[in-house]
Structures are given as structure tokens and as C-alpha cells.
XYZ file of N, CA and C in Angstrom:
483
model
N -16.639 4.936 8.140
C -15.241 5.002 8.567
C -14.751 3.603 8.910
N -13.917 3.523 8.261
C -13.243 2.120 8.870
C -12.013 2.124 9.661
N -12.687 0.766 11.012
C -12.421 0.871 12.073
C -10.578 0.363 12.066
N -10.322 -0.515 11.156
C -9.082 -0.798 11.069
C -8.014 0.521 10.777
N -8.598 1.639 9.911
C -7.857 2.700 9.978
C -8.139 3.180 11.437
N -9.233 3.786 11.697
C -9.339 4.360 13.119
C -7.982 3.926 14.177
N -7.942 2.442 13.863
C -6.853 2.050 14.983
C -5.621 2.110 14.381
N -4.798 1.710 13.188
C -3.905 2.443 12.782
C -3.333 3.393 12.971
N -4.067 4.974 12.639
C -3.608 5.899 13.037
C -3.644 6.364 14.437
N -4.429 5.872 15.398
C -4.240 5.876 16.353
C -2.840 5.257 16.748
N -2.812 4.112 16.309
C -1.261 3.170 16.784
C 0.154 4.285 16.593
N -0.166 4.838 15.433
C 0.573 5.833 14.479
C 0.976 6.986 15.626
N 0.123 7.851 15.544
C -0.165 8.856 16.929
C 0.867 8.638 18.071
N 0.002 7.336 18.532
C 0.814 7.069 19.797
C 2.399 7.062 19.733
N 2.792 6.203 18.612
C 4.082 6.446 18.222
C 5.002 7.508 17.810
N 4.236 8.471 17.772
C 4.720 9.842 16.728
C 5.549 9.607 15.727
N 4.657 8.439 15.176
C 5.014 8.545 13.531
C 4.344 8.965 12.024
N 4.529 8.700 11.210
C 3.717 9.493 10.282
C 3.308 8.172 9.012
N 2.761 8.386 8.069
C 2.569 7.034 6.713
C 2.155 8.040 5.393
N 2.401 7.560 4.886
C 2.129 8.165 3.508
C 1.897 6.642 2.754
N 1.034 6.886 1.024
C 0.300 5.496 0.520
C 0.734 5.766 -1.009
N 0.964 5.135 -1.350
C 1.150 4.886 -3.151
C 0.344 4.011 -3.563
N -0.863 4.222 -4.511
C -2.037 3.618 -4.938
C -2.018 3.390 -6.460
N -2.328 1.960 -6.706
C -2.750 1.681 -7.932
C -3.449 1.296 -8.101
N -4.239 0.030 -8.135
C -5.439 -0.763 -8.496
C -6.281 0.004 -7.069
N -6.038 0.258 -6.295
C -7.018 1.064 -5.138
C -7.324 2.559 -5.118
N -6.479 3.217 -6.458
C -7.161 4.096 -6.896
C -6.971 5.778 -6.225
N -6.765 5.757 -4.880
C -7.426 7.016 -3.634
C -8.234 6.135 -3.127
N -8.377 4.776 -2.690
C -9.284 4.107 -1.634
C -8.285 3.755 -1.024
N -7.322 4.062 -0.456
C -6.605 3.489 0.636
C -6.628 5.020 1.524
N -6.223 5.778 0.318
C -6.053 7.112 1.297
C -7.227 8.061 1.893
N -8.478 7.819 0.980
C -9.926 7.966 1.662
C -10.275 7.267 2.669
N -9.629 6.114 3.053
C -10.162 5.498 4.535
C -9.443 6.358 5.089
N -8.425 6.366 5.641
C -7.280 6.957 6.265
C -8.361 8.668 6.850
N -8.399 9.673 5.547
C -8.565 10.667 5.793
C -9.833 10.446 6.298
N -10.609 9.621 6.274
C -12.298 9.417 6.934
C -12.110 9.855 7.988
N -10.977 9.174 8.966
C -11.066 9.147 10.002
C -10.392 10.377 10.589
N -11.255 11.212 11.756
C -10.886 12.401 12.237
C -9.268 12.703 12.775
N -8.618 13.552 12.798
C -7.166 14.064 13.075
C -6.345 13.327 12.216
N -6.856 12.731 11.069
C -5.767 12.117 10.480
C -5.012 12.734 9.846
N -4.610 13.780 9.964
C -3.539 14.635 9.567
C -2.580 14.425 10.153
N -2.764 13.986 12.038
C -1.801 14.103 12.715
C -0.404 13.113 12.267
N -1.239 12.092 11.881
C -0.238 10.810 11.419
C 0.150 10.769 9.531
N -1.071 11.111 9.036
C -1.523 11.071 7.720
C -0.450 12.063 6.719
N 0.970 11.788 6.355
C 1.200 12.846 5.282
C 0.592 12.857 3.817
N 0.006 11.752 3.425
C -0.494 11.948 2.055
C -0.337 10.964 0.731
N -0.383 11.213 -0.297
C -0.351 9.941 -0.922
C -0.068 10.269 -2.608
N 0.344 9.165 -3.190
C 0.531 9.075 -4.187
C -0.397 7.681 -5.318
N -1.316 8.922 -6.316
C -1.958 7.739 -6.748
C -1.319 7.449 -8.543
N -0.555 6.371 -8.491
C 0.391 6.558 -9.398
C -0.497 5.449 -10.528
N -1.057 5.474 -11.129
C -2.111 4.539 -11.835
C -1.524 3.874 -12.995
N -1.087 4.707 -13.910
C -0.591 5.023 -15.188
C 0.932 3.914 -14.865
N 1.317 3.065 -15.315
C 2.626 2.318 -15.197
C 3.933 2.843 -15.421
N 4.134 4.117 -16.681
C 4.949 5.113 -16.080
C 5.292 5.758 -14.943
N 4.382 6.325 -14.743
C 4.225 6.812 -13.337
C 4.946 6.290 -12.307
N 5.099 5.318 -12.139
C 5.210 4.152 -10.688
C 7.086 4.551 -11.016
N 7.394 4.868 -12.123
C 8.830 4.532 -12.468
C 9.462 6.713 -11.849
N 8.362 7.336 -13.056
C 8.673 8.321 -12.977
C 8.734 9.001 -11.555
N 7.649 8.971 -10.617
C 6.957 9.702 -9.805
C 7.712 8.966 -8.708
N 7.697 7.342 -8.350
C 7.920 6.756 -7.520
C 9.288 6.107 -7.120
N 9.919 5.874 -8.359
C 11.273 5.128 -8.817
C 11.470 3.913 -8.957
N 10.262 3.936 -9.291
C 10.282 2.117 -9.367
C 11.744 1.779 -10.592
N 11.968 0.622 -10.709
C 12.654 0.445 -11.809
C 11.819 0.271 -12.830
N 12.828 0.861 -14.010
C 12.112 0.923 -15.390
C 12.078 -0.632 -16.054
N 13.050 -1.161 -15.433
C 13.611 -2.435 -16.320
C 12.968 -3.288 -15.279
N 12.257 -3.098 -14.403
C 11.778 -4.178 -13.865
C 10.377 -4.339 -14.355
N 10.063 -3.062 -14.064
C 8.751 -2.565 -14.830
C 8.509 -3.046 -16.321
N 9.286 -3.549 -17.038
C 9.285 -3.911 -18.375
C 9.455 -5.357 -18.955
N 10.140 -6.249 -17.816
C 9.975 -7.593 -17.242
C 8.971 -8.242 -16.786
N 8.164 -7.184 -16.089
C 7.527 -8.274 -14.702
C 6.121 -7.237 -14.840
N 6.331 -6.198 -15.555
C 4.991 -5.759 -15.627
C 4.593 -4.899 -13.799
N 3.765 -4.130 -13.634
C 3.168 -3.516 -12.903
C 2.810 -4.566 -11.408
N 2.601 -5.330 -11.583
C 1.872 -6.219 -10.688
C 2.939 -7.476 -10.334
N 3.800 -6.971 -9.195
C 4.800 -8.173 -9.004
C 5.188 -7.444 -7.563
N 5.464 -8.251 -6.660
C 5.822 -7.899 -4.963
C 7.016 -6.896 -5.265
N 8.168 -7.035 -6.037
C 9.082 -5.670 -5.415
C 8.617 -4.492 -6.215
N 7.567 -4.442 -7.473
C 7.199 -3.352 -7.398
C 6.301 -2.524 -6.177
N 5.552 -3.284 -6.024
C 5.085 -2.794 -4.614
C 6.171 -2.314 -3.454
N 7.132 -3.022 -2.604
C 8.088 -3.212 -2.375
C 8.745 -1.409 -2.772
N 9.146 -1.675 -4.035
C 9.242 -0.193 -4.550
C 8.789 0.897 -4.614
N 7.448 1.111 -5.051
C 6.452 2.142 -4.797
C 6.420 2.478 -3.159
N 6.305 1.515 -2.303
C 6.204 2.086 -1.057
C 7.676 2.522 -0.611
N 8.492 2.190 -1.017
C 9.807 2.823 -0.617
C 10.076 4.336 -0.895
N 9.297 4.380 -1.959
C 9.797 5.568 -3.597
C 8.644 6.982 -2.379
N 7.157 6.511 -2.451
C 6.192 7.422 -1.779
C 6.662 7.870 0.137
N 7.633 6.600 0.468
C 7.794 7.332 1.914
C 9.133 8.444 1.878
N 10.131 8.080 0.691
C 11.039 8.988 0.329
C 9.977 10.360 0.034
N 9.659 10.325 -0.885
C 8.955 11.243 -1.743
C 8.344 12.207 -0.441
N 7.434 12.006 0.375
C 6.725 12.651 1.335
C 6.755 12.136 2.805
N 8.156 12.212 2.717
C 9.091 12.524 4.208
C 8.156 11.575 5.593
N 7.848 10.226 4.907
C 7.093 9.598 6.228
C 7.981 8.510 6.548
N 7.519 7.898 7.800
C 7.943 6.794 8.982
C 7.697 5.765 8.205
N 6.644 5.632 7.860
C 6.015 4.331 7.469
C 5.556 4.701 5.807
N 5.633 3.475 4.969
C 4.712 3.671 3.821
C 3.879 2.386 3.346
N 2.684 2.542 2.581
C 1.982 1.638 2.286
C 1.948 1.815 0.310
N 2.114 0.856 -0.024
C 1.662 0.055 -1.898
C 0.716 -0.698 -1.470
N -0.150 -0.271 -2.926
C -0.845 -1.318 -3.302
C -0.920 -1.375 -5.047
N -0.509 -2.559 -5.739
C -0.523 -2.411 -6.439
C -0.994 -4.269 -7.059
N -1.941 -4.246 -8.500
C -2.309 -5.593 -8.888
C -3.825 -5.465 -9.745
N -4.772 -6.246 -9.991
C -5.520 -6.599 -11.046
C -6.911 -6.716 -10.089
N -7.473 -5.578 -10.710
C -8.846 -5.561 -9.727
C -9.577 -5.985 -10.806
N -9.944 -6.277 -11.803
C -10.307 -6.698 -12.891
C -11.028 -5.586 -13.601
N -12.266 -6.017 -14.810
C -12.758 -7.449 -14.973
C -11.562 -8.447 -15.521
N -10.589 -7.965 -16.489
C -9.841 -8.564 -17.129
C -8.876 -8.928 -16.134
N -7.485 -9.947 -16.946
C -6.773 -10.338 -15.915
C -5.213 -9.266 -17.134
N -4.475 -8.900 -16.133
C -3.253 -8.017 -16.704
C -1.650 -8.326 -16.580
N -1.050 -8.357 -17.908
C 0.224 -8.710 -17.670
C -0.040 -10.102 -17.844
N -0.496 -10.912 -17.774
C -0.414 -12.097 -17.686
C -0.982 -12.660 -16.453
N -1.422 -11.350 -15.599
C -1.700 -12.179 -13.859
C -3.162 -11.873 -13.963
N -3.511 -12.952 -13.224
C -5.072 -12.782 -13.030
C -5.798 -12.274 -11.985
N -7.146 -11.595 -12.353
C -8.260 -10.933 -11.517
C -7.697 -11.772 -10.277
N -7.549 -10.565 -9.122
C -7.556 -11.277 -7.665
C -5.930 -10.937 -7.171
N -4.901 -10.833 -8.049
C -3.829 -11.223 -7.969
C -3.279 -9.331 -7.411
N -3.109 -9.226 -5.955
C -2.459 -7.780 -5.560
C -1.117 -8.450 -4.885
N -0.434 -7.428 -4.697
C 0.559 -6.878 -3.997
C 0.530 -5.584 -3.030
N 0.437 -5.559 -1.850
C 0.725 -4.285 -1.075
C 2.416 -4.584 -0.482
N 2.593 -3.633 -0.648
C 3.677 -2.949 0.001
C 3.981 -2.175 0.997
N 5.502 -2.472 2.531
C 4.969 -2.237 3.294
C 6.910 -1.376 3.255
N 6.775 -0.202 3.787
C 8.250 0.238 3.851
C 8.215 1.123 5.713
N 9.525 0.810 6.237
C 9.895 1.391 7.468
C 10.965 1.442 7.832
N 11.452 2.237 8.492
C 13.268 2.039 9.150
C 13.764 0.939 9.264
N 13.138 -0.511 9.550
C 13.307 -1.534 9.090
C 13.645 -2.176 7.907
N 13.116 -1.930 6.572
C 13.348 -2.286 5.185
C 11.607 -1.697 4.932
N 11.840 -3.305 3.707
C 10.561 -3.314 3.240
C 9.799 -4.736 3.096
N 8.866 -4.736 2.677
C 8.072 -6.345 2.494
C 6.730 -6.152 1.972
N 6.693 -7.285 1.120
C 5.430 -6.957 0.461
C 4.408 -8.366 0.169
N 3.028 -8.119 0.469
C 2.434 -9.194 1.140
C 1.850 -9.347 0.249
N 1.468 -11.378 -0.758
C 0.652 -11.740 -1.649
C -0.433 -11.494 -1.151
N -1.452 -11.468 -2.443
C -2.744 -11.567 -1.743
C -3.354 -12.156 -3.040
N -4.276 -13.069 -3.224
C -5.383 -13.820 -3.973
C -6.700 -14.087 -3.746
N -7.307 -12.614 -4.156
C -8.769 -12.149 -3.760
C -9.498 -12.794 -4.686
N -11.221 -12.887 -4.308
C -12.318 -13.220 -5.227
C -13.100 -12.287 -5.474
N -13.872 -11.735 -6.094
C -15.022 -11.281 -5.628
C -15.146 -10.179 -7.099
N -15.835 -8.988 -7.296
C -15.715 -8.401 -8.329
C -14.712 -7.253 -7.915
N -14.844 -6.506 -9.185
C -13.876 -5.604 -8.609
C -13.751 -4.382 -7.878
N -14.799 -4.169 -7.141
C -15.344 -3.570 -6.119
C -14.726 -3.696 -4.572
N -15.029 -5.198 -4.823
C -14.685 -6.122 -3.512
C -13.097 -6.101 -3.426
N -12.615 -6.432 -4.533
C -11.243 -6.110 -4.964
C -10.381 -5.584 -3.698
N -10.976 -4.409 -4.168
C -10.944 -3.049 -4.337
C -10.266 -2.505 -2.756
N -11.535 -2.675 -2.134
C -11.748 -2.839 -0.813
C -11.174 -3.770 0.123
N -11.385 -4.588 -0.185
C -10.337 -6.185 0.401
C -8.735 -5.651 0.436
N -8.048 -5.090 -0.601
C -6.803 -4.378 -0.679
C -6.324 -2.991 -0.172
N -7.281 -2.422 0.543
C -7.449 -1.614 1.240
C -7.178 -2.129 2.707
N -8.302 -2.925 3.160
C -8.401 -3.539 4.551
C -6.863 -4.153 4.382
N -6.237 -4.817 3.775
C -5.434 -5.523 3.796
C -4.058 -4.717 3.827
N -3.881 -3.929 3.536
C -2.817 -2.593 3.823
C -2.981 -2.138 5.136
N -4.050 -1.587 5.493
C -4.221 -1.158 6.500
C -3.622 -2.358 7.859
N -4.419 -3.130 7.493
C -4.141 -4.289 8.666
C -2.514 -4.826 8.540
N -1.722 -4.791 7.478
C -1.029 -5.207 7.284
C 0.022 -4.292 8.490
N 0.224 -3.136 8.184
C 0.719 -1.676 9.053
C 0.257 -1.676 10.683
N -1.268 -2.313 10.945
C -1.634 -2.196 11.990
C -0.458 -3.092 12.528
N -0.536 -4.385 12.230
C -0.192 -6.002 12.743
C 1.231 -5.665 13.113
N 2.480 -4.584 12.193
C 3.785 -4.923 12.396
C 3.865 -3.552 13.818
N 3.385 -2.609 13.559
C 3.098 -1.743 14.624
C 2.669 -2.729 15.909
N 1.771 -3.164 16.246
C 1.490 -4.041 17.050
C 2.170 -4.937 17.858
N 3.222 -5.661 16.810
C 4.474 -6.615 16.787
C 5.386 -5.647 17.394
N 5.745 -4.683 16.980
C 6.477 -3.685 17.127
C 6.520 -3.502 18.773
N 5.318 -3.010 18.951
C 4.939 -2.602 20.344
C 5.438 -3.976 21.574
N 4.993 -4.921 20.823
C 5.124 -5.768 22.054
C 6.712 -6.611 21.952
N 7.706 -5.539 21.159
C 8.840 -6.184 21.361
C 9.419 -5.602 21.843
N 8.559 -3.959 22.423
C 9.772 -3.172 23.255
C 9.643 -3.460 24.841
């Protein structure tokens, strides 16, 4: 179980808010940490694993024409997907992840190269990231990095009231 979710949804809880996840290069590994951790229902509505690059347009709303420009792997698709999945399943908060876990490099962007996406009553924002490792590590690294990303503005959040 990972401890960065543990505290997340806890943060979540406390707030009585909810998150929902739109997954691409992470597959259902963002939303398998999440559910690891016990009562995560309370916060946890669910997720969207939109893989397929249609998808992200159909399912999520990404734009089609952006999607056809800039390819799958660019910050406002992320940006988008997490906007599209917190519409979609009625949450507070939403998390993207979307980018090139390898071996190959895609679109033109190379192994390492993600985007998560972060959406809330606030807007949205979506955080570079330029990983090493295989694509395992990837994998995982973009996971932690969502998670923490949600922890950190919650956090911020807290200590501005």
C-alpha cells in the first residue's frame, strides 16, 4: 500500500471531498494504489482508463483537433482528461496521467516524457515530468507523482484557510 495514497485520501476524507483518475500510460496503476488503501470508497469515486487515443476524445472530451496536433502526450491533454473524468463521475477533485512509458519514444516525445493532470473548483494544471528508468519505473514514478501532486495542493489548501 502506498503511503502517499494512504495520506491523500485521508486529506480527502477530512475534507469531504471525493477524486476520480483518468489513466493512460499508468494503465489502472493510479487507481490500484488508491483502492489498496482501506475505506477508499469513502473519498474514491472511480476512474477512467482511457488508453486507446480515441478514447481520451470520445469518453473524456478531450479535443479532437488537439488530439491530432499535439498527439496524446502534451499538458492540456492531461489538463483535459482530468477535467472530462471529474465531469464524467461527479468528483471534487480529478487526477490525468497521460505520456510515454516506453520502450519506444511516441508522437515524437520521448521515453520519460508524462503529463499528469490536476482538475478542482479552482481550474486545472498540469505538471511536466522527465522520468528515467524502464518502463516499470515509469510507470510507478507517475503514479507517486499524481498522487503527491493532489496531496501537496490539498495541503496548500489547508494551510490557507
Amino acid at each position: 500500500m502506498s503511503e502517499t495514497a494512504a495520506r491523500l485520501l485521508a486529506a480527502l476524507r477530512a475534507d469531504g471531498a471525493t477524486l476520480a483518475v483518468a489513466e493512460s500510460l499508468t494503465g489502472g496503476l493510479l487507481a490500484a494504489a488508491l483502492v489498496d488503501v482501506p475505506g477508499a470508497s469513502k473519498a474514491f469515486r472511480g476512474s477512467v482508463t482511457a488508453y486507446a487515443t480515441d478514447l481520451k476524445a470520445s469518453v473524456l472530451g478531450v479535443d479532437e483537433g488537439l488530439l491530432d496536433v499535439y498527439g496524446p502526450v502534451h499538458p492540456v491533454v492531461a489538463r483535459q482528461m482530468a477535467e472530462g473524468v471529474r465531469r464524467l463521475l461527479g468528483a471534487d477533485w480529478a487526477l490525468a496521467t497521460t505520456g510515454v512509458a516506453g520502450p519506444d519514444p511516441q508522437d515524437g516525445q520521448p521515453v520519460g516524457t508524462v503529463y499528469v493532470g490536476l482538475a478542482g473548483e479552482r481550474g486545472t494544471e498540469a505538471l511536466p515530468l522527465r522520468l528515467s528508468g524502464g518502463r516499470d519505473t515509469i510507470r510507478q514514478r507517475s503514479v507517486e507523482a499524481a498522487l503527491d501532486l493532489l496531496l501537496r495542493r490539498l495541503t496548500d489548501a489547508g494551510a490557507d484557510s
